Amino acid sequence: MNLHEYQARHILKTAGIPVPDGDVASSPAEVEAIARRLGKGVVVKAQVHTGGRGKAGGVKLAKDPAEAQSVAGRILGMQIKGLTVHKVLVAPAADIASESYAGIIVDRSSQRPVVMVSPAGGVDIEEVVAKTPEKIFRHAIDPRFGLLPHQAMGLALKLYPGVEQARKAADILQRLYQVMLSTGASLVEINPLITTLDGGVEALDAKIVVDDNELDRRPEIAALRDASDEADSERRAREANLTFIKLEGDVACCVNGAGLAMATMDLVKFYGGQPANFLDIGGSSNPQKVVDALSIITADPNVKSILFNIFGGITRCDDVANGIVTATKQLKFSLPIVIRLTGTNEKEAMEILTANGFNAGTDMDEAVKQAVALAKQAA
Amino acid sequence: MNLHEYQARHILKTAGIPVPDGDVASSPAEVEAIARRLGKGVVVKAQVHTGGRGKAGGVKLAKDPAEAQSVAGRILGMQIKGLTVHKVLVAPAADIASESYAGIIVDRSSQRPVVMVSPAGGVDIEEVVAKTPEKIFRHAIDPRFGLLPHQAMGLALKLYPGVEQARKAADILQRLYQVMLSTGASLVEINPLITTLDGGVEALDAKIVVDDNELDRRPEIAALRDASDEADSERRAREANLTFIKLEGDVACCVNGAGLAMATMDLVKFYGGQPANFLDIGGSSNPQKVVDALSIITADPNVKSILFNIFGGITRCDDVANGIVTATKQLKFSLPIVIRLTGTNEKEAMEILTANGFNAGTDMDEAVKQAVALAKQAA
Amino acid sequence: MSIFVTRDTRLVVQGITGRDGSFHAKQMMEYGTRVAAGVTPGKGGQRFEGKVPIYDTVADAVRETGANTSVIYVPARFAPDAIFEAADAGLKLIVCITEGVPVLDMTRVLPFVREKGARLIGPNCPGAISPGRAKVGIIPGSICKQGSVGVVSRSGTLTYEIIHHLTHADMGQSTCVGIGGDPLIGTNFIDCLAAFEEDSGTRAVVIIGEIGGTDEQDAATFVKEKMKKPVVGFIAGQTAPPGRRMGHAGAIISGSSGTAAEKMAAFEAAGISVMKRPADVVPLLKKRL
Amino acid sequence: MSIFVTRDTRLVVQGITGRDGSFHAKQMMEYGTRVAAGVTPGKGGQRFEGKVPIYDTVADAVRETGANTSVIYVPARFAPDAIFEAADAGLKLIVCITEGVPVLDMTRVLPFVREKGARLIGPNCPGAISPGRAKVGIIPGSICKQGSVGVVSRSGTLTYEIIHHLTHADMGQSTCVGIGGDPLIGTNFIDCLAAFEEDSGTRAVVIIGEIGGTDEQDAATFVKEKMKKPVVGFIAGQTAPPGRRMGHAGAIISGSSGTAAEKMAAFEAAGISVMKRPADVVPLLKKRL
């Protein structure tokens, strides 16, 4: 789960990391009031979960409260990469002496949280990694001992040769690791980490990505979710405990298991079709999940055919069959359905489906080919 | 540094460990008020840094506020092992179903914090260790991973076969370790850890000994020091950064280095004398330290002779000599002084002392013998 | 004749009285696995299905029954401690089925397990099965057949799909291992490939990867440099969009890295025959054997 | 010819620009110790006494100078991290002079040092000196003399007292090690006794213990079971009252355990000649050589 910049800033500030003043607003009038309180030039930044806000016109400077209000009027409500801007952050325009990068990610190969710093801040860090890797400095944290002071200092000295600023940056890195632990984040990032003209070191922009698996035990973090920033279908899927990702094609896929779901999408493509979604109904076999899944799939007007691909293990095929029967009765859609079922209780499932007028097979390739053909017919 | 029971209780409570209600008081009237608020039979417990309070009459039950007041009148001001009772804890008389022991100490051999639990609680745990060691269960905490839930549960199941109470005790053990870390303690102890008649698990009495080396970085803990509970000479020594322990003999010892100080005391005994104190003036050689040391030593009416034993390393002998000269001028005492100095700047020291009318030697045995003889003459 | 899970496996089931634990404990027993003990705190002294003794702690279970392997079905919030406990009790193989373990917990669990000299498979995995000998986890025994093909996979049902093809073509399996779909796991492809290369009962290996990370690329290097046995591979997620987590916490393309295309290219370059679709496993393996 | 500290010692001084660090760095240089580098964050690039290069980090110092040993003079609140840093930089011998390090910090420092394969001496110790070769720490070089008696002690000035007697009797020392007076230390008596037993330059050993803990008892067992060289011992604190910390954090008699009497008895039982007073070291050693 991504946090908004204003949420991440607040968390960093609470953890003792210097963050410039500022506040979040959802109307131009609020923006005007905040700008007036800050009492100098401000920056108004769209709060949406996507990169490239600046290029899209979602970040603007304003020299006074009136300009801030008018700028906010243009940003609020705008669309950035398909997401509507509902909130803006208003912060003082900073006196920036230098821009660096500081972040911690959980790294797969070292299996540790890895701190990365770079004096090349304020730009996309992946670009720095790709183009000037010598400007990236890394340290893999041993979680048994934490980020030790000298380790943080060693990194900080790569950013600032002056020991005073390095000490401040080292302190920020140690606190950033504490933020990672206390929020259950898989990524915490300050970009840019700036030095101010008076020698301070501050987090100008912050990003926190929380590990979804942490949300159950961190209700205070889970409460920060901004549902307005999710596609409607994905929100519904999340609430129904389904893993759903909308794609651009027309063959809807309803599969149990993430790997098989991806392989099914790939096979749709292989046979000349385009998958409309990724959808994993998971391991358990509650028929209601099938109903929820079909309801979400059929809400997409692009969908031309529906493909079920179920390999029964923990999932019982008869439960899925019952779900299909129930859903088609409840939802009253007219899209063609192709069903492939095999594994646990395959025979019972076939009987249920046949009794209700469905055809079903046991071969994945055949089913995919058929679903692709049906989508093409309908197009 | 020892914390008082009422201070330790408060820390445990703040850390989420169930502790019975109660409050601290320093007058019978306050005790009466607390007992009235608690609204049932109470126990009034002397808050002094020593064991055996109960036997000494420092712990009494009272059935109502009036009795609590009268009991408190007897306990407050009483002497227990030479310490005056200035404060009492007033707590509800507990409905105890069982008494266990739970403690964590930093163990020298495993070099780890070791949790100890025993179903034989409410008594001196050293006695349990000595007499029924099979009733003690230990776990050495790996500080890189902390006290893991299953480890705490494994110990808790040794106290309580019922899983509900064991879960409560396991939770208490984990919190107790957090208390150890957050207070910088070398010992945290709940004795007794009780079960109540309604199935609760509570810390009835608590003890925390803080590592003196932690106090600099934990001012909130250092502020809990109760100077009224220290011998006056020891408080003054502590404030002067001297390590001083008063003993019962008459040969005062003023030594640099703890090991040499002990060896000097031992040699006093070896030659038939009795040391009046342990005193380490430490490694640095500020003459003021010598003045402070002599001032503390000479305040003890038992002292009959003063022995300096200095092996100059970091400590410079001339600094000590200057200190002796200054102090004897300032303090105007008439006790005989025997001085042994050797090592760094020994020659300069001898010159200073001779010029000021002192004799000094370089041999430890000779000096000790002389100091013992002088004390005997004066007795 | 098989890796990790053998006839000598003596299993303790952590969470044996839970919904998933009890269901799969029965399945494993029916398959012939020696289920030596179960663990549920507070149920020590009872018996599961009237047969398997239940203990309060894994340490008790190990001491009393000599179990050497653990399988974990406890809820996610208890899973890290369950792994710690199994390793603490001296078990040398720990299979964690549980899904949803926070990755920061795994950063502490993994070094602990290694220090104790244990092997962890998972979390968020279907476990392992050595057909005809024993199964530890949830892979349906009915789709497997004893034989000499080793299977290792980051997936669950996709693995079943491929095993299904193998079994139908009469190509039995030595051991099938699901290593799990999380970004931080105890046993990776290379661990399994090395074990299969050593195992006299394995003649060829099927490796099933997916988008995200670089484990497949590392596996390819290992195959090229260290393996003599033929390897056939599949990568799921060719059509996955970047930046989205495809169900598995580990299945995410970051920037331009971790794509199916680069993994398939790495496989090809290492001499691994790459399937275009799951059904290709049979003809490709036949060609290599 | 000596243990731990030798002619090959190339030293980095952590806290070289501090009050204690600079004083003792000079003393060590004057004694002939090869002081290769100093470390003070923010003073990297400067030189100490116009000669010794100063670095911001120990890692820099090691990379640039090939130092193999560190000595730490930083204030107590920085000392644990200084030890971590030295071990992290790959130094194999770390001598921590600093007094006042919290014992809970040491519970984390010690396993770290061990994992890195380093030896820590101290904290709260006077360090080690191999007379005529090098000194690392604060033991005054002037009281020592090169020879073949090994000295190991928990104390500082008491050690000087005993070295003083040895030197006056013309009994030179191979190495004198002060292991420190704290309850948790990196190198204990047994480590030193074992090294002295191995060292061809050491003919006899003097061990100086004190009240508190059971290290002396363990040392006695080691002497009895593993040592051929003669050992002479002293225990300070026969007159110490129980329950009071006698200066050293580790010097405290708990209940009836850790007393001087039980330690002296353990020494006697192990064949260690026990001094009644420091001056006895010379006649006792003469008897055993």
PDB file of N, CA and C in Angstrom, chain A residues 106 108 111 126 143-144 180 185 211-214 217 234 243 245 247 256-260 262-263 265-267 269-271 278 311 313-314 340 364-365, chain C residues 100-105 107 110 114-115 138 154-155 157-158 160-161 164 185 210-213 236-239 241 244-248 250 255 276-277 279:
ATOM      1  N   VAL A 106      13.583  -3.336   1.096  1.00  0.00           N
ATOM      2  CA  VAL A 106      13.903  -4.712   1.447  1.00  0.00           C
ATOM      3  C   VAL A 106      14.418  -5.372   0.175  1.00  0.00           C
ATOM      4  N   ARG A 108      15.820  -8.355  -2.156  1.00  0.00           N
ATOM      5  CA  ARG A 108      15.600  -9.784  -2.285  1.00  0.00           C
ATOM      6  C   ARG A 108      16.896 -10.574  -2.238  1.00  0.00           C
ATOM      7  N   GLN A 111      18.470 -10.392   1.126  1.00  0.00           N
ATOM      8  CA  GLN A 111      17.415 -10.718   2.105  1.00  0.00           C
ATOM      9  C   GLN A 111      17.468  -9.796   3.315  1.00  0.00           C
ATOM     10  N   GLU A 126      15.951   5.263 -10.019  1.00  0.00           N
ATOM     11  CA  GLU A 126      16.219   4.123 -10.908  1.00  0.00           C
ATOM     12  C   GLU A 126      17.069   4.555 -12.102  1.00  0.00           C
ATOM     13  N   PRO A 143      19.579  -7.027  10.271  1.00  0.00           N
ATOM     14  CA  PRO A 143      18.449  -6.690  11.163  1.00  0.00           C
ATOM     15  C   PRO A 143      18.642  -7.203  12.585  1.00  0.00           C
ATOM     16  N   ARG A 144      19.624  -8.058  12.794  1.00  0.00           N
ATOM     17  CA  ARG A 144      19.893  -8.531  14.153  1.00  0.00           C
ATOM     18  C   ARG A 144      20.569  -7.444  14.978  1.00  0.00           C
ATOM     19  N   MET A 180      10.767   2.604   8.921  1.00  0.00           N
ATOM     20  CA  MET A 180      10.503   1.381   8.159  1.00  0.00           C
ATOM     21  C   MET A 180       9.969   0.287   9.085  1.00  0.00           C
ATOM     22  N   ALA A 185       7.094  -0.998   6.501  1.00  0.00           N
ATOM     23  CA  ALA A 185       7.271  -0.600   5.111  1.00  0.00           C
ATOM     24  C   ALA A 185       8.211  -1.548   4.376  1.00  0.00           C
ATOM     25  N   ASP A 211       4.197  -2.819   3.330  1.00  0.00           N
ATOM     26  CA  ASP A 211       3.970  -4.225   3.002  1.00  0.00           C
ATOM     27  C   ASP A 211       2.521  -4.569   3.357  1.00  0.00           C
ATOM     28  N   ASP A 212       1.751  -4.997   2.366  1.00  0.00           N
ATOM     29  CA  ASP A 212       0.335  -5.303   2.620  1.00  0.00           C
ATOM     30  C   ASP A 212       0.159  -6.329   3.741  1.00  0.00           C
ATOM     31  N   ASN A 213       1.156  -7.214   3.877  1.00  0.00           N
ATOM     32  CA  ASN A 213       1.056  -8.234   4.919  1.00  0.00           C
ATOM     33  C   ASN A 213       1.163  -7.653   6.330  1.00  0.00           C
ATOM     34  N   GLU A 214       1.555  -6.379   6.441  1.00  0.00           N
ATOM     35  CA  GLU A 214       1.693  -5.748   7.762  1.00  0.00           C
ATOM     36  C   GLU A 214       0.391  -5.105   8.219  1.00  0.00           C
ATOM     37  N   ARG A 217      -1.814  -6.131  11.413  1.00  0.00           N
ATOM     38  CA  ARG A 217      -1.356  -5.845  12.775  1.00  0.00           C
ATOM     39  C   ARG A 217      -1.058  -4.367  12.991  1.00  0.00           C
ATOM     40  N   GLU A 234     -10.746  -2.488  -8.463  1.00  0.00           N
ATOM     41  CA  GLU A 234      -9.707  -3.031  -7.593  1.00  0.00           C
ATOM     42  C   GLU A 234     -10.073  -2.869  -6.123  1.00  0.00           C
ATOM     43  N   THR A 243      -7.537 -11.009  -5.507  1.00  0.00           N
ATOM     44  CA  THR A 243      -6.447 -10.225  -6.073  1.00  0.00           C
ATOM     45  C   THR A 243      -6.787  -9.960  -7.521  1.00  0.00           C
ATOM     46  N   ILE A 245      -6.288  -7.289 -10.949  1.00  0.00           N
ATOM     47  CA  ILE A 245      -5.627  -6.164 -11.613  1.00  0.00           C
ATOM     48  C   ILE A 245      -6.243  -6.010 -12.988  1.00  0.00           C
ATOM     49  N   LEU A 247      -6.645  -5.035 -16.789  1.00  0.00           N
ATOM     50  CA  LEU A 247      -5.775  -4.857 -17.954  1.00  0.00           C
ATOM     51  C   LEU A 247      -6.626  -4.355 -19.120  1.00  0.00           C
ATOM     52  N   ASN A 256      -7.599 -19.820 -10.046  1.00  0.00           N
ATOM     53  CA  ASN A 256      -7.139 -19.985  -8.661  1.00  0.00           C
ATOM     54  C   ASN A 256      -5.630 -20.142  -8.634  1.00  0.00           C
ATOM     55  N   GLY A 257      -4.984 -19.237  -7.931  1.00  0.00           N
ATOM     56  CA  GLY A 257      -3.525 -19.264  -7.840  1.00  0.00           C
ATOM     57  C   GLY A 257      -2.905 -18.202  -8.720  1.00  0.00           C
ATOM     58  N   ALA A 258      -1.906 -17.509  -8.162  1.00  0.00           N
ATOM     59  CA  ALA A 258      -1.308 -16.375  -8.875  1.00  0.00           C
ATOM     60  C   ALA A 258      -0.483 -16.839 -10.071  1.00  0.00           C
ATOM     61  N   GLY A 259       0.286 -17.892  -9.886  1.00  0.00           N
ATOM     62  CA  GLY A 259       1.138 -18.363 -10.978  1.00  0.00           C
ATOM     63  C   GLY A 259       0.292 -18.864 -12.140  1.00  0.00           C
ATOM     64  N   LEU A 260      -0.737 -19.649 -11.814  1.00  0.00           N
ATOM     65  CA  LEU A 260      -1.615 -20.171 -12.866  1.00  0.00           C
ATOM     66  C   LEU A 260      -2.380 -19.023 -13.530  1.00  0.00           C
ATOM     67  N   MET A 262      -1.281 -15.968 -13.994  1.00  0.00           N
ATOM     68  CA  MET A 262      -0.372 -15.339 -14.955  1.00  0.00           C
ATOM     69  C   MET A 262      -0.194 -16.222 -16.180  1.00  0.00           C
ATOM     70  N   ALA A 263      -0.027 -17.533 -15.939  1.00  0.00           N
ATOM     71  CA  ALA A 263       0.170 -18.458 -17.063  1.00  0.00           C
ATOM     72  C   ALA A 263      -1.062 -18.470 -17.965  1.00  0.00           C
ATOM     73  N   MET A 265      -3.165 -15.862 -18.463  1.00  0.00           N
ATOM     74  CA  MET A 265      -3.075 -14.625 -19.249  1.00  0.00           C
ATOM     75  C   MET A 265      -2.097 -14.795 -20.406  1.00  0.00           C
ATOM     76  N   ASP A 266      -0.939 -15.400 -20.069  1.00  0.00           N
ATOM     77  CA  ASP A 266       0.080 -15.589 -21.092  1.00  0.00           C
ATOM     78  C   ASP A 266      -0.442 -16.479 -22.223  1.00  0.00           C
ATOM     79  N   LEU A 267      -1.219 -17.492 -21.841  1.00  0.00           N
ATOM     80  CA  LEU A 267      -1.723 -18.429 -22.845  1.00  0.00           C
ATOM     81  C   LEU A 267      -2.800 -17.760 -23.720  1.00  0.00           C
ATOM     82  N   LYS A 269      -2.714 -14.666 -24.588  1.00  0.00           N
ATOM     83  CA  LYS A 269      -1.887 -13.933 -25.543  1.00  0.00           C
ATOM     84  C   LYS A 269      -1.301 -14.888 -26.591  1.00  0.00           C
ATOM     85  N   PHE A 270      -0.821 -16.042 -26.124  1.00  0.00           N
ATOM     86  CA  PHE A 270      -0.199 -17.032 -27.001  1.00  0.00           C
ATOM     87  C   PHE A 270      -1.150 -17.441 -28.132  1.00  0.00           C
ATOM     88  N   TYR A 271      -2.446 -17.544 -27.778  1.00  0.00           N
ATOM     89  CA  TYR A 271      -3.432 -17.962 -28.776  1.00  0.00           C
ATOM     90  C   TYR A 271      -4.077 -16.764 -29.455  1.00  0.00           C
ATOM     91  N   PHE A 278      -5.958  -9.653 -14.445  1.00  0.00           N
ATOM     92  CA  PHE A 278      -5.374 -10.710 -13.624  1.00  0.00           C
ATOM     93  C   PHE A 278      -6.372 -10.924 -12.490  1.00  0.00           C
ATOM     94  N   PHE A 311      -7.570 -25.223 -11.170  1.00  0.00           N
ATOM     95  CA  PHE A 311      -6.918 -26.501 -10.872  1.00  0.00           C
ATOM     96  C   PHE A 311      -7.182 -26.789  -9.398  1.00  0.00           C
ATOM     97  N   GLY A 313      -7.093 -27.979  -5.851  1.00  0.00           N
ATOM     98  CA  GLY A 313      -6.178 -28.557  -4.881  1.00  0.00           C
ATOM     99  C   GLY A 313      -6.889 -28.373  -3.553  1.00  0.00           C
ATOM    100  N   ILE A 314      -6.573 -27.265  -2.893  1.00  0.00           N
ATOM    101  CA  ILE A 314      -7.403 -26.883  -1.751  1.00  0.00           C
ATOM    102  C   ILE A 314      -8.764 -26.413  -2.281  1.00  0.00           C
ATOM    103  N   ARG A 340     -12.847 -24.309 -17.541  1.00  0.00           N
ATOM    104  CA  ARG A 340     -11.929 -25.430 -17.446  1.00  0.00           C
ATOM    105  C   ARG A 340     -11.755 -25.738 -15.967  1.00  0.00           C
ATOM    106  N   MET A 364      -6.601 -27.034 -20.370  1.00  0.00           N
ATOM    107  CA  MET A 364      -6.360 -25.604 -20.286  1.00  0.00           C
ATOM    108  C   MET A 364      -6.227 -24.983 -21.678  1.00  0.00           C
ATOM    109  N   ASP A 365      -5.427 -25.587 -22.544  1.00  0.00           N
ATOM    110  CA  ASP A 365      -5.203 -25.014 -23.871  1.00  0.00           C
ATOM    111  C   ASP A 365      -6.505 -24.905 -24.649  1.00  0.00           C
TER     112      ASP A 365
ATOM    113  N   GLY C 100       1.194 -14.595   3.767  1.00  0.00           N
ATOM    114  CA  GLY C 100       0.946 -13.290   4.392  1.00  0.00           C
ATOM    115  C   GLY C 100       1.920 -12.922   5.492  1.00  0.00           C
ATOM    116  N   VAL C 101       3.096 -13.568   5.517  1.00  0.00           N
ATOM    117  CA  VAL C 101       4.100 -13.228   6.527  1.00  0.00           C
ATOM    118  C   VAL C 101       4.795 -11.921   6.118  1.00  0.00           C
ATOM    119  N   PRO C 102       4.834 -10.935   6.989  1.00  0.00           N
ATOM    120  CA  PRO C 102       5.506  -9.681   6.637  1.00  0.00           C
ATOM    121  C   PRO C 102       6.976  -9.901   6.299  1.00  0.00           C
ATOM    122  N   VAL C 103       7.431  -9.188   5.289  1.00  0.00           N
ATOM    123  CA  VAL C 103       8.783  -9.399   4.792  1.00  0.00           C
ATOM    124  C   VAL C 103       9.834  -8.947   5.820  1.00  0.00           C
ATOM    125  N   LEU C 104       9.521  -7.932   6.627  1.00  0.00           N
ATOM    126  CA  LEU C 104      10.487  -7.506   7.648  1.00  0.00           C
ATOM    127  C   LEU C 104      10.664  -8.593   8.708  1.00  0.00           C
ATOM    128  N   ASP C 105       9.616  -9.329   9.002  1.00  0.00           N
ATOM    129  CA  ASP C 105       9.763 -10.464   9.913  1.00  0.00           C
ATOM    130  C   ASP C 105      10.721 -11.486   9.319  1.00  0.00           C
ATOM    131  N   THR C 107      13.201 -10.943   7.426  1.00  0.00           N
ATOM    132  CA  THR C 107      14.607 -10.526   7.507  1.00  0.00           C
ATOM    133  C   THR C 107      15.235 -10.959   8.830  1.00  0.00           C
ATOM    134  N   LEU C 110      15.129 -15.437   8.766  1.00  0.00           N
ATOM    135  CA  LEU C 110      16.068 -16.173   7.913  1.00  0.00           C
ATOM    136  C   LEU C 110      17.452 -16.342   8.537  1.00  0.00           C
ATOM    137  N   ARG C 114      19.223 -19.966   9.649  1.00  0.00           N
ATOM    138  CA  ARG C 114      20.544 -20.375   9.146  1.00  0.00           C
ATOM    139  C   ARG C 114      21.513 -20.653  10.275  1.00  0.00           C
ATOM    140  N   GLU C 115      21.489 -19.805  11.306  1.00  0.00           N
ATOM    141  CA  GLU C 115      22.387 -20.035  12.437  1.00  0.00           C
ATOM    142  C   GLU C 115      22.120 -21.371  13.105  1.00  0.00           C
ATOM    143  N   ILE C 138       0.811 -29.160   0.935  1.00  0.00           N
ATOM    144  CA  ILE C 138      -0.554 -29.230   0.404  1.00  0.00           C
ATOM    145  C   ILE C 138      -0.632 -29.670  -1.060  1.00  0.00           C
ATOM    146  N   ARG C 154       8.034 -21.546  -8.023  1.00  0.00           N
ATOM    147  CA  ARG C 154       7.618 -20.473  -7.119  1.00  0.00           C
ATOM    148  C   ARG C 154       6.102 -20.442  -6.964  1.00  0.00           C
ATOM    149  N   SER C 155       5.418 -21.302  -7.678  1.00  0.00           N
ATOM    150  CA  SER C 155       3.957 -21.208  -7.758  1.00  0.00           C
ATOM    151  C   SER C 155       3.280 -22.405  -7.102  1.00  0.00           C
ATOM    152  N   THR C 157      -0.735 -23.682  -7.907  1.00  0.00           N
ATOM    153  CA  THR C 157      -1.567 -24.401  -8.881  1.00  0.00           C
ATOM    154  C   THR C 157      -0.888 -24.526 -10.237  1.00  0.00           C
ATOM    155  N   LEU C 158      -0.044 -23.564 -10.604  1.00  0.00           N
ATOM    156  CA  LEU C 158       0.672 -23.696 -11.881  1.00  0.00           C
ATOM    157  C   LEU C 158       1.572 -24.927 -11.843  1.00  0.00           C
ATOM    158  N   TYR C 160       0.887 -27.598 -10.088  1.00  0.00           N
ATOM    159  CA  TYR C 160       0.005 -28.764 -10.237  1.00  0.00           C
ATOM    160  C   TYR C 160      -0.267 -29.004 -11.722  1.00  0.00           C
ATOM    161  N   GLU C 161      -0.514 -27.916 -12.448  1.00  0.00           N
ATOM    162  CA  GLU C 161      -0.800 -28.015 -13.881  1.00  0.00           C
ATOM    163  C   GLU C 161       0.335 -28.759 -14.596  1.00  0.00           C
ATOM    164  N   HIS C 164       0.632 -32.390 -13.484  1.00  0.00           N
ATOM    165  CA  HIS C 164      -0.478 -33.063 -14.134  1.00  0.00           C
ATOM    166  C   HIS C 164      -0.077 -33.524 -15.540  1.00  0.00           C
ATOM    167  N   ILE C 185      12.492 -15.828   0.843  1.00  0.00           N
ATOM    168  CA  ILE C 185      12.152 -17.213   1.142  1.00  0.00           C
ATOM    169  C   ILE C 185      13.394 -17.950   1.612  1.00  0.00           C
ATOM    170  N   GLU C 210       8.693 -17.123 -12.344  1.00  0.00           N
ATOM    171  CA  GLU C 210       7.727 -16.086 -12.678  1.00  0.00           C
ATOM    172  C   GLU C 210       8.428 -14.730 -12.633  1.00  0.00           C
ATOM    173  N   ILE C 211       7.693 -13.689 -12.963  1.00  0.00           N
ATOM    174  CA  ILE C 211       8.253 -12.343 -12.944  1.00  0.00           C
ATOM    175  C   ILE C 211       8.667 -11.936 -11.529  1.00  0.00           C
ATOM    176  N   GLY C 212       9.550 -10.941 -11.449  1.00  0.00           N
ATOM    177  CA  GLY C 212       9.960 -10.393 -10.155  1.00  0.00           C
ATOM    178  C   GLY C 212      11.292 -10.952  -9.702  1.00  0.00           C
ATOM    179  N   GLY C 213      12.190 -10.067  -9.260  1.00  0.00           N
ATOM    180  CA  GLY C 213      13.470 -10.507  -8.723  1.00  0.00           C
ATOM    181  C   GLY C 213      14.383 -11.068  -9.800  1.00  0.00           C
ATOM    182  N   ALA C 236       6.138 -17.627 -15.791  1.00  0.00           N
ATOM    183  CA  ALA C 236       4.782 -17.068 -15.849  1.00  0.00           C
ATOM    184  C   ALA C 236       4.852 -15.544 -15.749  1.00  0.00           C
ATOM    185  N   GLY C 237       3.961 -14.883 -16.456  1.00  0.00           N
ATOM    186  CA  GLY C 237       3.862 -13.427 -16.314  1.00  0.00           C
ATOM    187  C   GLY C 237       4.348 -12.643 -17.513  1.00  0.00           C
ATOM    188  N   GLN C 238       4.344 -13.255 -18.696  1.00  0.00           N
ATOM    189  CA  GLN C 238       4.787 -12.515 -19.899  1.00  0.00           C
ATOM    190  C   GLN C 238       3.887 -11.318 -20.175  1.00  0.00           C
ATOM    191  N   THR C 239       2.639 -11.435 -19.779  1.00  0.00           N
ATOM    192  CA  THR C 239       1.683 -10.358 -20.064  1.00  0.00           C
ATOM    193  C   THR C 239       1.436  -9.464 -18.844  1.00  0.00           C
ATOM    194  N   PRO C 241       1.729  -6.426 -16.319  1.00  0.00           N
ATOM    195  CA  PRO C 241       2.163  -5.034 -16.430  1.00  0.00           C
ATOM    196  C   PRO C 241       3.196  -4.712 -15.360  1.00  0.00           C
ATOM    197  N   ARG C 244       2.973  -3.694 -10.809  1.00  0.00           N
ATOM    198  CA  ARG C 244       1.818  -4.242 -10.104  1.00  0.00           C
ATOM    199  C   ARG C 244       2.178  -5.590  -9.502  1.00  0.00           C
ATOM    200  N   ARG C 245       1.704  -5.816  -8.290  1.00  0.00           N
ATOM    201  CA  ARG C 245       1.983  -7.075  -7.620  1.00  0.00           C
ATOM    202  C   ARG C 245       0.978  -8.118  -8.097  1.00  0.00           C
ATOM    203  N   MET C 246       1.462  -9.129  -8.816  1.00  0.00           N
ATOM    204  CA  MET C 246       0.564 -10.122  -9.407  1.00  0.00           C
ATOM    205  C   MET C 246       0.279 -11.231  -8.393  1.00  0.00           C
ATOM    206  N   GLY C 247      -0.536 -10.942  -7.432  1.00  0.00           N
ATOM    207  CA  GLY C 247      -0.914 -11.943  -6.440  1.00  0.00           C
ATOM    208  C   GLY C 247       0.216 -12.244  -5.475  1.00  0.00           C
ATOM    209  N   HIS C 248       1.204 -12.991  -5.905  1.00  0.00           N
ATOM    210  CA  HIS C 248       2.360 -13.253  -5.054  1.00  0.00           C
ATOM    211  C   HIS C 248       3.059 -11.947  -4.708  1.00  0.00           C
ATOM    212  N   GLY C 250       6.026 -11.525  -4.281  1.00  0.00           N
ATOM    213  CA  GLY C 250       7.291 -11.408  -4.999  1.00  0.00           C
ATOM    214  C   GLY C 250       7.132 -11.169  -6.486  1.00  0.00           C
ATOM    215  N   GLY C 255      10.483  -1.416 -12.460  1.00  0.00           N
ATOM    216  CA  GLY C 255      11.119  -0.724 -13.574  1.00  0.00           C
ATOM    217  C   GLY C 255      11.213  -1.690 -14.737  1.00  0.00           C
ATOM    218  N   LYS C 276       6.818 -22.654 -23.985  1.00  0.00           N
ATOM    219  CA  LYS C 276       5.978 -21.514 -24.348  1.00  0.00           C
ATOM    220  C   LYS C 276       4.658 -21.597 -23.603  1.00  0.00           C
ATOM    221  N   ARG C 277       4.245 -22.829 -23.315  1.00  0.00           N
ATOM    222  CA  ARG C 277       3.002 -23.032 -22.563  1.00  0.00           C
ATOM    223  C   ARG C 277       3.220 -24.249 -21.676  1.00  0.00           C
ATOM    224  N   ALA C 279       1.856 -27.008 -21.358  1.00  0.00           N
ATOM    225  CA  ALA C 279       1.778 -28.315 -22.014  1.00  0.00           C
ATOM    226  C   ALA C 279       3.081 -28.703 -22.699  1.00  0.00           C
TER     227      ALA C 279
END
